[in-house]
Short mmCIF file of C-alpha atoms and ligand atoms in Angstrom, two decimals:
data_model
loop_
_atom_site.label_atom_id
_atom_site.label_comp_id
_atom_site.label_asym_id
_atom_site.label_seq_id
_atom_site.Cartn_x
_atom_site.Cartn_y
_atom_site.Cartn_z
CA MET H 10 5.69 -10.05 21.30
CA LEU H 11 5.54 -8.43 17.89
CA LEU H 12 9.16 -8.77 16.88
CA ARG H 13 9.38 -11.67 14.43
CA LYS H 14 12.80 -11.12 12.95
CA GLU H 15 13.45 -14.84 12.71
CA HIS H 16 10.58 -15.15 10.23
CA PHE H 17 12.38 -12.93 7.71
CA ASP H 18 15.33 -13.58 5.46
CA ILE H 19 17.15 -10.25 5.74
CA PRO H 20 20.83 -10.21 4.73
CA ASP H 21 23.36 -9.91 7.55
CA GLY H 22 24.45 -6.36 8.23
CA VAL H 23 21.35 -4.82 6.71
CA ILE H 24 18.98 -2.56 8.61
CA TYR H 25 15.95 -2.47 6.37
CA LEU H 26 14.03 0.79 6.56
CA ASP H 27 12.24 0.39 3.23
CA GLY H 28 9.46 -2.04 4.11
CA ASN H 29 7.09 0.78 3.16
CA SER H 30 8.22 0.38 -0.45
CA LEU H 31 9.05 -3.32 -0.80
CA GLY H 32 8.70 -5.58 2.23
CA PRO H 33 11.51 -8.12 2.84
CA LEU H 34 11.27 -11.84 2.17
CA PRO H 35 9.42 -13.92 4.77
CA LYS H 36 11.15 -17.31 5.04
CA GLY H 37 7.85 -19.18 4.66
CA VAL H 38 7.50 -17.76 1.15
CA ILE H 39 10.56 -19.66 -0.09
CA LYS H 40 9.10 -23.03 0.85
CA ARG H 41 5.65 -22.13 -0.44
CA VAL H 42 6.89 -21.03 -3.85
CA GLY H 43 8.79 -24.29 -4.26
CA ASP H 44 5.68 -26.24 -3.33
CA VAL H 45 3.35 -24.28 -5.60
CA VAL H 46 5.66 -24.58 -8.56
CA THR H 47 6.84 -28.16 -8.24
CA ARG H 48 3.93 -29.95 -6.60
CA GLU H 49 0.84 -27.91 -7.45
CA TRP H 50 1.76 -26.75 -10.94
CA GLY H 51 4.31 -29.46 -11.82
CA CYS H 52 2.43 -32.54 -10.61
CA GLU H 53 -1.17 -31.49 -10.38
CA LEU H 54 -1.14 -29.49 -13.61
CA ILE H 55 -4.61 -28.17 -14.55
CA ARG H 56 -6.20 -30.21 -11.77
CA ALA H 57 -4.68 -27.82 -9.22
CA TRP H 58 -7.44 -25.28 -9.83
CA ASN H 59 -9.60 -27.71 -7.86
CA THR H 60 -7.18 -29.95 -5.95
CA ALA H 61 -5.13 -27.03 -4.61
CA ASP H 62 -8.20 -24.78 -4.67
CA TRP H 63 -6.43 -22.12 -6.74
CA ILE H 64 -9.82 -20.83 -7.82
CA SER H 65 -10.73 -19.55 -4.35
CA LEU H 66 -7.24 -18.35 -3.42
CA PRO H 67 -8.00 -14.69 -4.30
CA LEU H 68 -10.90 -14.65 -1.86
CA ARG H 69 -9.08 -16.54 0.90
CA VAL H 70 -6.15 -14.14 0.69
CA GLY H 71 -8.58 -11.21 0.65
CA ASP H 72 -10.12 -12.39 3.92
CA ARG H 73 -6.69 -12.51 5.57
CA ILE H 74 -6.01 -8.92 4.48
CA GLY H 75 -9.48 -7.99 5.72
CA ARG H 76 -8.57 -8.93 9.27
CA LEU H 77 -5.73 -6.38 9.18
CA ILE H 78 -7.89 -3.51 7.93
CA GLY H 79 -11.10 -4.12 9.83
CA ALA H 80 -13.06 -5.49 6.87
CA PRO H 81 -15.49 -8.43 7.12
CA GLU H 82 -15.05 -11.77 5.37
CA GLY H 83 -15.97 -11.74 1.72
CA SER H 84 -15.57 -7.98 1.30
CA ILE H 85 -12.18 -7.99 -0.43
CA ALA H 86 -11.16 -9.14 -3.89
CA THR H 87 -7.47 -9.55 -4.75
CA GLY H 88 -5.56 -9.53 -8.01
CA ASP H 89 -4.15 -7.20 -10.63
CA THR H 90 -2.15 -4.12 -9.65
CA LEU H 91 -3.18 -1.27 -7.41
CA SER H 92 -3.45 1.02 -10.45
CA ILE H 93 -6.12 -1.31 -11.86
CA LYS H 94 -7.95 -1.47 -8.53
CA VAL H 95 -7.98 2.34 -8.35
CA TYR H 96 -9.54 2.40 -11.81
CA GLN H 97 -12.19 -0.15 -10.85
CA ALA H 98 -13.13 1.64 -7.64
CA LEU H 99 -13.27 5.03 -9.32
CA ALA H 100 -15.33 3.84 -12.29
CA ALA H 101 -17.82 2.14 -9.96
CA ALA H 102 -17.97 5.16 -7.65
CA LEU H 103 -18.72 7.55 -10.51
CA LYS H 104 -21.65 5.36 -11.55
CA MET H 105 -22.99 5.72 -8.01
CA SER H 106 -22.97 9.55 -8.25
CA PRO H 107 -24.87 10.36 -11.42
CA GLY H 108 -25.08 14.03 -12.27
CA ARG H 109 -21.93 14.99 -10.35
CA ARG H 110 -18.74 15.63 -12.28
CA VAL H 111 -15.88 16.29 -9.84
CA ILE H 112 -13.33 13.79 -8.56
CA LEU H 113 -11.59 15.33 -5.58
CA SER H 114 -8.12 14.32 -4.42
CA ASP H 115 -5.11 15.90 -2.77
CA ASN H 116 -2.10 17.20 -4.63
CA GLY H 117 0.25 14.91 -2.71
CA ASN H 118 -1.52 11.76 -3.87
CA PHE H 119 0.59 9.08 -5.49
CA PRO H 120 0.88 9.86 -9.21
CA THR H 121 -0.63 6.63 -10.53
CA ASP H 122 -3.88 7.27 -8.62
CA LEU H 123 -4.17 10.66 -10.30
CA TYR H 124 -3.09 9.33 -13.69
CA MET H 125 -5.67 6.54 -13.59
CA ALA H 126 -8.34 9.13 -12.81
CA GLN H 127 -7.17 11.26 -15.73
CA GLY H 128 -7.26 8.25 -18.07
CA LEU H 129 -10.72 7.23 -16.91
CA ILE H 130 -12.02 10.78 -17.35
CA GLY H 131 -10.74 10.73 -20.94
CA THR H 132 -12.34 7.35 -21.64
CA ILE H 133 -15.75 8.30 -20.25
CA ASP H 134 -15.54 11.66 -22.03
CA LYS H 135 -18.52 13.19 -20.23
CA GLY H 136 -16.92 16.28 -18.76
CA TYR H 137 -15.58 14.83 -15.51
CA GLU H 138 -12.87 16.87 -13.82
CA LEU H 139 -10.10 15.93 -11.40
CA HIS H 140 -9.53 18.56 -8.72
CA THR H 141 -6.43 18.27 -6.57
CA LEU H 142 -6.03 20.49 -3.53
CA ALA H 143 -3.66 20.85 -0.62
CA PRO H 144 -4.59 18.25 2.03
CA GLU H 145 -5.66 20.90 4.55
CA ASP H 146 -8.10 22.49 2.07
CA LEU H 147 -9.92 19.27 1.20
CA VAL H 148 -12.81 19.11 3.60
CA GLU H 149 -14.05 22.57 2.68
CA ALA H 150 -13.95 21.65 -1.00
CA ILE H 151 -16.31 18.67 -0.62
CA THR H 152 -19.34 20.36 -2.14
CA GLU H 153 -22.48 19.10 -3.84
CA ASP H 154 -20.79 18.79 -7.23
CA VAL H 155 -18.20 16.30 -5.93
CA ALA H 156 -18.99 12.78 -7.12
CA VAL H 157 -16.07 11.03 -5.46
CA VAL H 158 -13.44 11.86 -2.87
CA MET H 159 -10.40 9.70 -3.61
CA LEU H 160 -7.53 9.90 -1.16
CA THR H 161 -4.50 7.96 -0.04
CA GLN H 162 -4.66 7.81 3.74
CA VAL H 163 -0.90 8.02 4.30
CA ASP H 164 1.10 10.28 1.99
CA TYR H 165 3.90 8.33 0.30
CA ARG H 166 6.35 11.22 0.54
CA SER H 167 5.80 12.80 3.93
CA GLY H 168 3.91 10.10 5.81
CA ARG H 169 1.20 12.65 6.65
CA MET H 170 -2.01 10.82 7.55
CA HIS H 171 -5.57 11.89 6.75
CA ASP H 172 -8.33 11.47 9.32
CA MET H 173 -10.22 8.66 7.62
CA ASN H 174 -13.41 8.84 9.67
CA ALA H 175 -13.75 12.63 9.61
CA ILE H 176 -13.18 12.94 5.87
CA THR H 177 -15.48 10.03 5.05
CA LYS H 178 -18.16 11.71 7.16
CA ALA H 179 -17.69 15.00 5.32
CA ALA H 180 -17.87 13.22 1.95
CA HIS H 181 -21.09 11.46 2.92
CA ALA H 182 -22.62 14.66 4.32
CA ALA H 183 -22.18 16.20 0.87
CA GLY H 184 -23.51 13.09 -0.87
CA ALA H 185 -20.14 12.03 -2.31
CA VAL H 186 -18.69 8.52 -2.50
CA MET H 187 -15.45 7.84 -0.59
CA ILE H 188 -12.48 5.83 -1.85
CA TRP H 189 -9.46 5.24 0.39
CA ASP H 190 -6.12 4.06 -0.94
CA LEU H 191 -4.48 2.05 1.84
CA ALA H 192 -1.15 1.41 0.08
CA HIS H 193 0.78 2.87 3.03
CA SER H 194 -1.77 1.88 5.67
CA ALA H 195 -2.39 -1.86 5.37
CA GLY H 196 -0.02 -3.52 7.81
CA ALA H 197 1.23 -0.13 9.01
CA VAL H 198 -1.55 1.55 10.96
CA ALA H 199 -4.79 0.38 12.58
CA VAL H 200 -7.54 0.74 9.98
CA ASN H 201 -11.21 -0.05 10.52
CA MET H 202 -12.96 -0.10 7.16
CA THR H 203 -16.30 -1.08 8.67
CA GLY H 204 -16.08 1.70 11.23
CA SER H 205 -15.18 4.27 8.60
CA ASN H 206 -18.31 3.48 6.58
CA ALA H 207 -16.39 4.32 3.38
CA GLU H 208 -17.69 2.72 0.19
CA PHE H 209 -14.37 1.59 -1.29
CA ALA H 210 -10.78 0.93 -0.33
CA VAL H 211 -7.86 -0.28 -2.41
CA GLY H 212 -4.28 -1.13 -1.60
CA CYS H 213 -1.16 -3.05 -2.53
CA THR H 214 0.47 -5.92 -0.72
CA TYR H 215 4.16 -5.65 -1.60
CA LYS H 216 4.79 -2.83 0.90
CA TYR H 217 4.06 -3.49 4.58
CA LEU H 218 2.39 -6.85 3.86
CA ASN H 219 5.60 -8.29 2.36
CA GLY H 220 3.94 -10.08 -0.57
CA GLY H 221 6.95 -9.63 -2.90
CA PRO H 222 7.57 -7.50 -6.00
CA GLY H 223 4.44 -7.30 -8.13
CA ALA H 224 2.25 -8.95 -5.48
CA PRO H 225 -1.47 -8.65 -6.25
CA ALA H 226 -3.48 -5.67 -5.07
CA PHE H 227 -6.79 -5.66 -3.22
CA ILE H 228 -10.11 -3.85 -3.39
CA TYR H 229 -12.71 -3.55 -0.63
CA VAL H 230 -16.36 -2.78 -1.26
CA ARG H 231 -18.76 -2.03 1.59
CA PRO H 232 -20.84 -5.21 1.78
CA ASP H 233 -24.25 -3.53 1.42
CA LEU H 234 -23.22 -2.08 -1.95
CA ILE H 235 -21.66 -4.99 -3.75
CA GLU H 236 -24.72 -6.15 -5.65
CA ASN H 237 -25.08 -2.69 -7.20
CA VAL H 238 -21.42 -2.07 -8.04
CA GLU H 239 -20.98 -1.99 -11.80
CA PRO H 240 -17.66 -3.56 -12.80
CA ALA H 241 -15.94 -1.43 -15.43
CA LEU H 242 -13.58 -4.29 -16.20
CA ALA H 243 -16.08 -7.05 -16.84
CA GLY H 244 -13.68 -9.98 -16.94
CA TRP H 245 -14.74 -13.61 -16.96
CA MET H 246 -13.39 -14.30 -13.47
CA GLY H 247 -15.86 -11.74 -12.13
CA HIS H 248 -18.76 -13.48 -13.88
CA ASP H 249 -21.38 -15.21 -11.76
CA THR H 250 -20.62 -18.56 -13.43
CA PRO H 251 -17.31 -18.25 -15.32
CA PHE H 252 -17.32 -21.85 -16.49
CA ALA H 253 -20.82 -21.68 -17.94
CA MET H 254 -19.06 -19.73 -20.69
CA GLU H 255 -22.08 -17.56 -21.37
CA VAL H 256 -21.95 -14.99 -24.15
CA GLY H 257 -23.35 -12.20 -21.95
CA TYR H 258 -21.69 -10.80 -18.83
CA ARG H 259 -23.51 -11.35 -15.53
CA PRO H 260 -21.50 -10.22 -12.52
CA ALA H 261 -21.02 -12.44 -9.47
CA MET H 262 -23.29 -11.46 -6.59
CA SER H 263 -20.29 -10.97 -4.33
CA THR H 264 -16.99 -9.04 -4.20
CA GLU H 265 -15.73 -11.60 -6.71
CA ARG H 266 -17.29 -9.39 -9.39
CA LEU H 267 -14.20 -7.22 -9.00
CA ARG H 268 -11.95 -10.02 -10.13
CA VAL H 269 -10.92 -9.60 -13.76
CA GLY H 270 -8.90 -12.42 -15.35
CA THR H 271 -6.90 -15.46 -14.29
CA PRO H 272 -5.31 -14.80 -10.89
CA PRO H 273 -1.50 -14.81 -10.53
CA ILE H 274 -1.36 -18.01 -8.50
CA VAL H 275 2.36 -18.00 -7.71
CA GLN H 276 2.29 -14.40 -6.48
CA LEU H 277 -0.95 -14.96 -4.57
CA SER H 278 0.56 -18.02 -2.90
CA MET H 279 3.62 -16.00 -1.94
CA LEU H 280 1.36 -13.37 -0.42
CA ASP H 281 -0.64 -16.05 1.38
CA ALA H 282 2.57 -17.38 2.93
CA ALA H 283 3.75 -13.84 3.77
CA LEU H 284 0.48 -13.27 5.63
CA ASP H 285 1.31 -16.20 7.95
CA VAL H 286 3.75 -13.84 9.68
CA TRP H 287 0.77 -11.63 10.62
CA GLU H 288 -1.09 -14.38 12.47
CA GLY H 289 -1.89 -13.15 15.96
CA VAL H 290 -0.61 -9.62 15.30
CA ASP H 291 -2.82 -6.97 16.84
CA MET H 292 -2.68 -3.82 14.72
CA THR H 293 -3.19 -1.49 17.69
CA SER H 294 -0.15 -2.95 19.47
CA LEU H 295 1.86 -2.87 16.26
CA ARG H 296 0.98 0.76 15.73
CA ALA H 297 2.16 1.61 19.27
CA VAL H 298 5.57 0.04 18.59
CA SER H 299 5.79 1.74 15.20
CA ILE H 300 5.22 5.11 16.87
CA ASP H 301 7.83 4.32 19.51
CA LEU H 302 10.42 3.42 16.83
CA SER H 303 9.58 6.48 14.69
CA GLU H 304 9.80 8.87 17.64
CA LEU H 305 13.14 7.39 18.67
CA PHE H 306 14.42 7.78 15.12
CA ILE H 307 13.42 11.44 14.89
CA THR H 308 15.06 12.21 18.24
CA GLU H 309 18.26 10.36 17.38
CA VAL H 310 18.60 11.87 13.88
CA GLU H 311 17.76 15.45 14.85
CA ARG H 312 20.20 15.31 17.75
CA ARG H 313 23.03 14.24 15.46
CA CYS H 314 22.21 15.86 12.10
CA PRO H 315 20.92 19.43 12.19
CA GLN H 316 21.37 19.51 8.39
CA MET H 317 18.38 17.20 7.96
CA VAL H 318 14.94 18.77 8.18
CA LEU H 319 11.97 16.72 9.32
CA ALA H 320 9.53 16.51 6.39
CA SER H 321 6.90 14.44 8.22
CA PRO H 322 4.35 15.68 10.74
CA ARG H 323 5.91 15.92 14.19
CA ASP H 324 2.75 14.68 15.87
CA PRO H 325 2.87 10.86 15.59
CA GLN H 326 -0.94 10.69 15.45
CA LEU H 327 -0.79 12.60 12.15
CA ARG H 328 1.87 10.32 10.66
CA GLY H 329 1.82 6.83 9.18
CA SER H 330 4.66 4.36 9.75
CA GLN H 331 7.37 6.26 7.92
CA VAL H 332 9.57 9.25 8.66
CA SER H 333 10.93 11.53 5.97
CA PHE H 334 13.74 14.03 6.15
CA ALA H 335 14.50 16.67 3.56
CA PHE H 336 18.19 17.00 2.74
CA GLU H 337 19.61 18.80 -0.28
CA ASN H 338 21.93 15.95 -1.20
CA GLY H 339 19.37 13.34 -0.25
CA TYR H 340 19.85 11.09 -3.25
CA ALA H 341 23.61 10.78 -2.81
CA ALA H 342 23.25 10.48 0.96
CA MET H 343 20.80 7.60 0.55
CA GLN H 344 23.23 5.83 -1.80
CA ALA H 345 25.98 6.23 0.79
CA LEU H 346 23.67 4.85 3.48
CA ILE H 347 22.65 1.87 1.39
CA ASP H 348 26.34 1.16 0.82
CA ARG H 349 26.67 0.95 4.60
CA GLY H 350 23.71 -1.40 5.07
CA VAL H 351 21.06 1.11 6.06
CA ILE H 352 18.42 0.82 3.35
CA GLY H 353 15.79 3.51 2.93
CA ASP H 354 14.85 5.28 -0.27
CA PHE H 355 14.63 8.65 -1.95
CA ARG H 356 11.75 10.56 -3.50
CA ALA H 357 12.32 13.65 -5.62
CA PRO H 358 13.13 16.41 -5.08
CA ASP H 359 14.98 15.98 -1.77
CA ILE H 360 13.15 13.50 0.46
CA MET H 361 14.95 10.69 2.30
CA ARG H 362 12.36 8.14 3.39
CA PHE H 363 12.61 5.66 6.22
CA GLY H 364 9.92 3.10 7.01
CA PHE H 365 9.36 1.55 10.45
CA THR H 366 8.15 -2.00 10.62
CA PRO H 367 7.95 -3.52 14.11
CA LEU H 368 7.86 -7.10 12.85
CA TYR H 369 11.58 -7.00 12.07
CA LEU H 370 12.99 -3.77 13.54
CA ASP H 371 13.81 -2.92 17.14
CA ARG H 372 15.14 0.09 19.03
CA GLY H 373 18.74 -1.11 18.62
CA ASP H 374 18.34 -1.08 14.84
CA VAL H 375 16.95 2.44 14.97
CA VAL H 376 19.91 3.75 16.99
CA THR H 377 22.42 2.01 14.72
CA ALA H 378 20.68 3.51 11.67
CA ALA H 379 20.83 7.00 13.19
CA GLU H 380 24.54 6.56 13.94
CA THR H 381 25.20 5.54 10.33
CA ILE H 382 23.22 8.52 9.06
CA ALA H 383 25.26 10.82 11.29
CA GLU H 384 28.48 9.33 9.91
CA VAL H 385 27.35 9.87 6.30
CA ILE H 386 26.01 13.38 6.82
CA GLY H 387 28.56 14.63 9.37
CA ASN H 388 31.56 13.49 7.32
CA GLU H 389 29.95 14.37 3.97
CA LEU H 390 30.51 10.81 2.77
CA TRP H 391 27.70 11.40 0.27
CA ALA H 392 30.02 13.67 -1.76
CA ASP H 393 31.86 10.63 -3.16
CA PRO H 394 31.45 10.71 -6.98
CA ARG H 395 30.09 7.14 -7.07
CA TYR H 396 26.94 8.23 -5.21
CA GLN H 397 26.01 10.94 -7.69
CA THR H 398 24.69 8.90 -10.64
CA ARG H 399 20.97 8.28 -10.47
CA PHE H 400 19.58 4.83 -11.17
CA ARG H 401 16.20 4.48 -12.94
CA VAL H 402 14.54 3.44 -9.71
CA THR H 403 15.31 5.72 -6.77
C1 LIG D 2 2.71 2.12 -4.13
C2 LIG D 2 1.49 2.85 -4.56
C3 LIG D 2 0.89 2.59 -5.81
C4 LIG D 2 1.51 1.63 -6.79
O1 LIG D 2 0.58 1.16 -7.73
P1 LIG D 2 0.92 -0.14 -8.57
O2 LIG D 2 -0.18 -0.26 -9.54
O3 LIG D 2 0.98 -1.28 -7.59
O4 LIG D 2 2.25 0.06 -9.21
C5 LIG D 2 -0.28 3.25 -6.11
N1 LIG D 2 -0.83 4.15 -5.26
C6 LIG D 2 -0.28 4.43 -4.07
C7 LIG D 2 -0.91 5.42 -3.17
C8 LIG D 2 0.92 3.81 -3.70
O5 LIG D 2 1.50 4.11 -2.54
#
């Protein structure tokens, strides 16, 4: 059984369809935070780096994420934010493609991925260019001048999913390095990093992995490459012997070279506890349930609300674990829904997003959510003036 509702602390009366943006609180996290703060930090003080093995926590957590994305032990470093991990992967990938000057991405990629590329291009100042194309035009554009193909597997707005293996193959055929952003994939769809043969992957852990707001990100490097990956952010925690306090930087001979500074121990511990919920979860089975829930949702919403237009691919194989509908008054409608306990979110200009997470959602929840949506849309409850003011975070 995949359904593990009892492991989560979700408020009564809430149907949470936003686990793709911020996963809910796993109950085990509450106890773990208390323990880390009072016993490990409070009593052990500095000794906890050894006695509680804080120093290896980033690697241990990385290995647990690895199991969910088909990556071998030791191939994942955790820490920092996803934006930083994008920067690290991209900087390293560019070094691996000397002479080539194009970074290729799609125009639906998450803004920070594109912004980090733009910033890096400015810093290097050697004539690199970022090209962004429509997703369907990508493969043809992977030519011999492309240094790196950098894509997010599942589009944050529409849920459209790239074919990871096919695109990686096309990148390699043209001699380009492949970076996958798994922000909306890890814990959502079955990913096999080893099978894909891609050089790099990055992702965050506060979405489907339920690590909590600001939870550390991760970066995967294909194991055969790690000793030649040049860390752009040469922090002391990525040094081969951090406590030798050498003047010169010498990177660790493992994925640890992609660590930067002191790890966020409380957040990492929260993530570690959140990953307990994933013990024994088979991603292929989880994906099957996620498709079942998403298909049911589309059917139930379309049947009741002709005003809402499906903005995700209709073929579930081309979709991640979210369903988006375009609706002109989407922002106000989402506020009205949230007021009634159905929590999704909104992305400009008119996208209402709903995430499907089989660990704590079942078919009954999906039908109830669709009924609430029908009530809000059918009766124009969104028109209430109190739903019109936009908050800073939508
Ligand atoms: C959520 C998300 C991010 C967020 O980056 P942070 O540095 O964690 O704020 C970046 N990229 C993608 C594709 C995302 O979905």
